[in-house]
Amino acid sequence: MSTTISDTDDLIFPAKLNTTETGHGSLNSIAVFQGLLDHGGGKSAMVGRYTIYLPAPTGLSVSDQATFNTTDFGVFGAEKKMGQVLKTAGIGLVKKGVSAITPGLTAEQGFKTVGTIINPNTNTTFSGNGVRSFNFSYKFVPESEEETNTIKRIIRRFKGLSYAGFTRDQTGVSDPATLLLSYPCKWEIKFLKTAEGGALYENQFMPKLFECYLTTVETNYNPNANIFFNNAAPVEIDLSVTFQETRALTRNDIDELENELDEEGNFNTFQNPGGLNSDVYLGNPPDISNLA
């Protein structure tokens, strides 16, 4: 029986993704999605590597967010800015305002009587950076029966690896009665370009993303017409996947990510002597020889 974790073949769509044939080549715009899955069970847990190659999407949006709020510091803010001035003229005005308050009047009404208020000293305060998320949208229109099967496997891989799994016991067997679930897959997403000789490198002009979780997989079958191929596969499928980085980043993280692309010789090189194949890796692949 086929399972999500047992299908470890590299999946490529379209089949002519990395060719120079007219209308098919994507030599400078290849997106590679690599999922690394920890099946639970601690240090002895097996790790699976699952790679998908697709054209880089049109209109990739990257939003870097800093969150700011406003805070009223009141008299504390004034004391910090004005020092002893607050203790003389400022406090004198406050006393005058308070002395103007008569029974039945609020403090605000009393201050209005003398035409003053306490300066709220409103300041903009930083409260952190948001966690970035990215959406990739694809329209799959297969040109062969082989591509219909590849699309099916790509969708199943994205879908299956977005879910939690049962943790494994000491014998390595998944236990449906467990109280714990293993985390879904973490993903590394990179954008590639083809160098002379066919080797693949990261494209330094595309954004560098931190490791992500896959948060949404949305599939729309035959969005424009209810038509099927002879093998019953839909003639058109829209796929939208959304990823969210595993944590909020700092300036140091951004510098480190960008420097990995900018420093010559520090690219993650993909050896690609004859087109995309199972020997293409993101860095050093984990050992999956014992994957069931």
Coordinates of C-alpha atoms in Angstrom, one line a residue:
M1 CA 0.0 0.0 0.0
S2 CA 1.4 3.4 -1.0
T3 CA 1.8 6.0 1.7
T4 CA 2.9 9.6 1.8
I5 CA 6.1 8.9 3.6
S6 CA 7.1 5.9 1.4
D7 CA 7.0 7.9 -1.9
T8 CA 10.4 9.6 -1.8
D9 CA 10.9 10.1 -5.5
D10 CA 11.8 13.6 -6.7
L11 CA 8.7 15.0 -8.4
I12 CA 9.1 17.4 -11.4
F13 CA 6.4 19.3 -13.3
P14 CA 6.3 19.9 -16.1
A15 CA 8.4 17.1 -17.3
K16 CA 10.4 19.5 -19.5
L17 CA 11.0 21.9 -16.7
N18 CA 14.8 22.1 -17.1
T19 CA 15.1 21.9 -20.9
T20 CA 16.0 24.4 -23.6
E21 CA 13.1 23.5 -25.9
T22 CA 11.2 26.5 -27.0
G23 CA 8.3 27.3 -24.7
H24 CA 9.3 24.8 -22.0
G25 CA 12.6 25.9 -20.4
S26 CA 12.6 27.6 -17.0
L27 CA 16.3 27.9 -16.7
N28 CA 16.3 30.9 -14.3
S29 CA 13.0 30.3 -12.5
I30 CA 12.8 26.9 -10.9
A31 CA 11.3 26.6 -7.4
V32 CA 12.3 23.6 -5.3
F33 CA 10.3 22.6 -2.3
Q34 CA 12.0 20.1 0.0
G35 CA 10.2 18.7 3.0
L36 CA 12.1 17.2 5.9
L37 CA 9.9 15.0 8.1
D38 CA 10.6 13.8 11.6
H39 CA 8.4 10.9 12.4
G40 CA 8.6 11.4 16.2
G41 CA 10.2 9.2 18.7
G42 CA 13.2 11.3 19.7
K43 CA 16.8 11.1 18.5
S44 CA 16.2 7.6 16.9
A45 CA 13.3 8.9 14.7
M46 CA 13.7 8.4 11.0
V47 CA 13.9 11.4 8.8
G48 CA 12.4 11.5 5.2
R49 CA 13.3 13.9 2.4
Y50 CA 10.6 14.8 -0.1
T51 CA 11.4 17.1 -3.0
I52 CA 9.2 18.8 -5.6
Y53 CA 10.4 20.9 -8.5
L54 CA 8.1 23.4 -10.1
P55 CA 8.4 26.6 -12.1
A56 CA 8.9 29.7 -9.9
P57 CA 5.4 31.2 -9.5
T58 CA 4.4 34.5 -11.1
G59 CA 4.0 37.4 -8.7
L60 CA 5.6 36.0 -5.6
S61 CA 4.8 38.4 -2.8
V62 CA 7.1 38.7 0.3
S63 CA 5.8 40.9 3.1
D64 CA 8.2 41.9 5.9
Q65 CA 6.2 43.3 8.8
A66 CA 7.2 45.3 11.9
T67 CA 4.4 45.8 14.5
F68 CA 4.2 49.1 16.3
N69 CA 1.6 50.4 18.8
T70 CA 1.0 53.7 20.6
T71 CA 1.5 54.0 24.3
D72 CA 0.6 57.0 26.6
F73 CA 3.4 57.6 29.0
G74 CA 1.6 60.5 30.7
V75 CA 3.5 62.3 33.5
F76 CA 6.2 59.7 33.4
G77 CA 7.0 60.6 29.8
A78 CA 6.9 64.3 30.7
E79 CA 9.3 63.8 33.6
K80 CA 11.7 62.0 31.4
K81 CA 11.7 64.8 28.9
M82 CA 11.3 67.8 31.0
G83 CA 13.2 66.9 34.2
Q84 CA 12.8 69.5 36.9
V85 CA 10.5 71.6 34.8
L86 CA 7.7 69.1 35.6
K87 CA 8.3 69.6 39.3
T88 CA 7.8 73.4 39.1
A89 CA 5.6 74.8 36.4
G90 CA 4.0 71.5 35.5
I91 CA 3.0 70.5 39.0
G92 CA 1.8 74.1 39.6
L93 CA -0.6 73.8 36.7
V94 CA -1.8 70.4 37.9
K95 CA -2.5 71.8 41.4
K96 CA -4.3 74.8 39.9
G97 CA -6.4 72.4 37.9
V98 CA -7.2 70.2 40.9
S99 CA -8.0 73.2 43.1
A100 CA -10.5 74.3 40.5
I101 CA -12.5 71.1 40.8
T102 CA -15.6 71.5 42.9
P103 CA -17.9 68.8 44.3
G104 CA -19.7 67.2 41.4
L105 CA -17.1 67.9 38.8
T106 CA -14.8 65.3 37.3
A107 CA -11.0 65.8 37.0
E108 CA -11.3 66.5 33.3
Q109 CA -13.9 69.2 34.0
G110 CA -11.7 70.7 36.5
F111 CA -8.7 70.9 34.1
K112 CA -11.0 72.3 31.4
T113 CA -11.8 75.1 33.8
V114 CA -8.2 76.3 33.8
G115 CA -7.7 75.4 30.1
T116 CA -5.1 72.6 30.6
I117 CA -4.8 68.9 30.4
I118 CA -2.1 66.5 31.4
N119 CA 0.0 65.8 28.3
P120 CA -0.6 62.1 27.4
N121 CA 3.0 61.9 25.9
T122 CA 1.9 59.4 23.3
N123 CA 4.8 57.5 21.8
T124 CA 5.1 54.9 19.1
T125 CA 6.4 51.6 20.7
F126 CA 7.8 48.6 18.9
S127 CA 6.2 45.3 19.8
G128 CA 7.9 42.8 17.5
N129 CA 8.2 41.5 13.9
G130 CA 5.5 39.3 12.3
V131 CA 6.0 35.8 11.1
R132 CA 6.3 35.8 7.3
S133 CA 4.0 33.7 5.1
F134 CA 4.2 33.0 1.4
N135 CA 1.6 31.8 -1.1
F136 CA 2.4 29.8 -4.3
S137 CA -0.3 29.3 -6.9
Y138 CA -0.1 27.0 -9.8
K139 CA -2.3 25.9 -12.7
F140 CA -1.5 22.4 -13.8
V141 CA -2.4 21.5 -17.4
P142 CA -0.8 18.1 -18.1
E143 CA 0.4 17.2 -21.6
S144 CA 0.7 13.4 -21.1
E145 CA -0.6 10.6 -18.9
E146 CA 2.8 10.6 -17.1
E147 CA 2.2 14.3 -16.1
T148 CA -1.3 13.5 -14.8
N149 CA 0.2 11.0 -12.5
T150 CA 3.0 13.4 -11.4
I151 CA 0.4 16.0 -10.6
K152 CA -1.6 13.6 -8.5
R153 CA 1.5 12.7 -6.5
I154 CA 2.5 16.3 -6.0
I155 CA -0.9 17.2 -4.6
R156 CA -0.9 14.1 -2.4
R157 CA 2.6 15.0 -1.1
F158 CA 1.8 18.6 -0.2
K159 CA -1.5 17.5 1.3
G160 CA -0.2 14.5 3.3
L161 CA 2.9 16.3 4.6
S162 CA 0.7 19.2 6.0
Y163 CA -0.8 16.8 8.5
A164 CA 0.4 15.6 11.8
G165 CA 1.3 11.9 12.2
F166 CA 1.2 9.2 14.9
T167 CA 4.4 9.0 16.9
R168 CA 6.3 5.7 16.8
D169 CA 6.9 3.4 19.7
Q170 CA 10.3 2.0 20.6
T171 CA 10.0 -0.7 17.9
G172 CA 9.4 2.0 15.2
V173 CA 5.7 1.1 14.7
S174 CA 3.1 3.9 14.5
D175 CA 0.6 3.7 17.3
P176 CA -2.9 5.0 16.6
A177 CA -3.7 4.9 20.3
T178 CA -0.9 7.3 21.2
L179 CA -1.6 10.5 23.2
L180 CA 1.0 12.4 21.1
L181 CA 1.2 13.4 17.5
S182 CA 4.3 14.2 15.5
Y183 CA 4.7 17.6 14.0
P184 CA 4.0 18.1 10.3
C185 CA 6.9 18.4 7.9
K186 CA 9.2 21.4 7.8
W187 CA 10.0 22.8 4.4
E188 CA 12.9 24.5 2.7
I189 CA 12.1 26.5 -0.3
K190 CA 14.7 27.7 -2.8
F191 CA 14.8 29.4 -6.2
L192 CA 17.3 28.0 -8.7
K193 CA 19.0 29.1 -11.9
T194 CA 20.9 27.0 -14.4
A195 CA 24.6 27.7 -14.9
E196 CA 26.7 26.7 -17.9
G197 CA 27.0 23.0 -18.0
G198 CA 23.6 22.3 -16.5
A199 CA 24.5 22.8 -12.8
L200 CA 21.8 24.4 -10.7
Y201 CA 22.5 27.2 -8.2
E202 CA 20.4 29.3 -6.0
N203 CA 19.2 32.5 -7.7
Q204 CA 20.7 35.4 -5.7
F205 CA 18.1 37.8 -7.1
M206 CA 15.2 35.9 -5.6
P207 CA 14.2 36.0 -1.9
K208 CA 15.8 33.8 0.6
L209 CA 13.3 32.1 2.9
F210 CA 13.7 30.6 6.3
E211 CA 12.4 27.1 7.1
C212 CA 8.6 26.9 6.9
Y213 CA 5.6 24.9 7.8
L214 CA 2.9 24.2 5.2
T215 CA -0.3 25.8 6.5
T216 CA -2.7 25.6 3.6
V217 CA -3.2 23.3 0.6
E218 CA -6.1 24.3 -1.6
T219 CA -6.9 22.3 -4.7
N220 CA -9.5 23.2 -7.4
Y221 CA -10.2 20.4 -10.0
N222 CA -11.4 21.5 -13.5
P223 CA -12.1 25.1 -12.5
N224 CA -13.2 26.2 -16.0
A225 CA -14.8 23.1 -17.5
N226 CA -15.8 19.6 -16.4
I227 CA -13.6 17.8 -18.9
F228 CA -11.4 14.7 -18.3
F229 CA -8.7 12.8 -20.2
N230 CA -9.2 9.2 -21.3
N231 CA -7.6 8.0 -18.0
A232 CA -10.2 10.1 -16.1
A233 CA -7.7 12.7 -14.9
P234 CA -8.9 16.3 -14.9
V235 CA -7.6 18.4 -17.8
E236 CA -6.8 21.3 -15.4
I237 CA -6.1 21.6 -11.7
D238 CA -5.4 24.8 -9.7
L239 CA -3.2 24.3 -6.7
S240 CA -2.5 27.0 -4.0
V241 CA -0.1 26.3 -1.1
T242 CA 0.7 28.6 1.7
F243 CA 3.8 28.4 3.9
Q244 CA 4.7 30.1 7.1
E245 CA 8.2 30.5 8.6
T246 CA 8.7 28.6 11.8
R247 CA 9.4 31.7 13.8
A248 CA 9.7 35.5 13.7
L249 CA 13.1 36.5 12.3
T250 CA 15.6 39.2 13.5
R251 CA 17.9 41.5 11.5
N252 CA 20.7 39.0 12.1
D253 CA 18.6 36.2 10.5
I254 CA 17.9 38.4 7.4
D255 CA 21.6 39.3 7.1
E256 CA 22.6 35.6 7.4
L257 CA 20.0 34.5 4.8
E258 CA 21.0 37.2 2.3
N259 CA 24.7 36.7 2.8
E260 CA 24.4 33.0 1.9
L261 CA 23.2 34.1 -1.5
D262 CA 25.6 37.0 -2.0
E263 CA 28.9 35.4 -1.0
E264 CA 30.5 33.7 -3.9
G265 CA 31.1 30.0 -3.3
N266 CA 28.6 29.8 -0.6
F267 CA 25.7 28.9 -2.9
N268 CA 24.1 25.5 -2.3
T269 CA 25.2 23.8 -5.5
F270 CA 23.0 21.3 -7.2
Q271 CA 24.9 18.9 -9.4
N272 CA 22.8 18.4 -12.5
P273 CA 24.8 16.8 -15.3
G274 CA 21.8 15.7 -17.4
G275 CA 18.6 17.4 -16.2
L276 CA 16.8 17.2 -12.9
N277 CA 17.0 13.8 -11.3
S278 CA 17.1 11.9 -8.0
D279 CA 20.6 13.1 -7.3
V280 CA 19.6 16.7 -6.9
Y281 CA 19.7 17.8 -3.3
L282 CA 19.3 20.8 -1.1
G283 CA 22.6 20.8 0.7
N284 CA 23.4 17.4 2.4
P285 CA 20.4 15.1 2.2
P286 CA 19.5 13.1 5.3
D287 CA 19.9 9.3 5.4
I288 CA 16.6 7.7 4.3
S289 CA 17.9 4.3 3.6
N290 CA 15.9 2.8 6.4
L291 CA 12.7 4.6 5.5
A292 CA 9.8 2.1 5.4

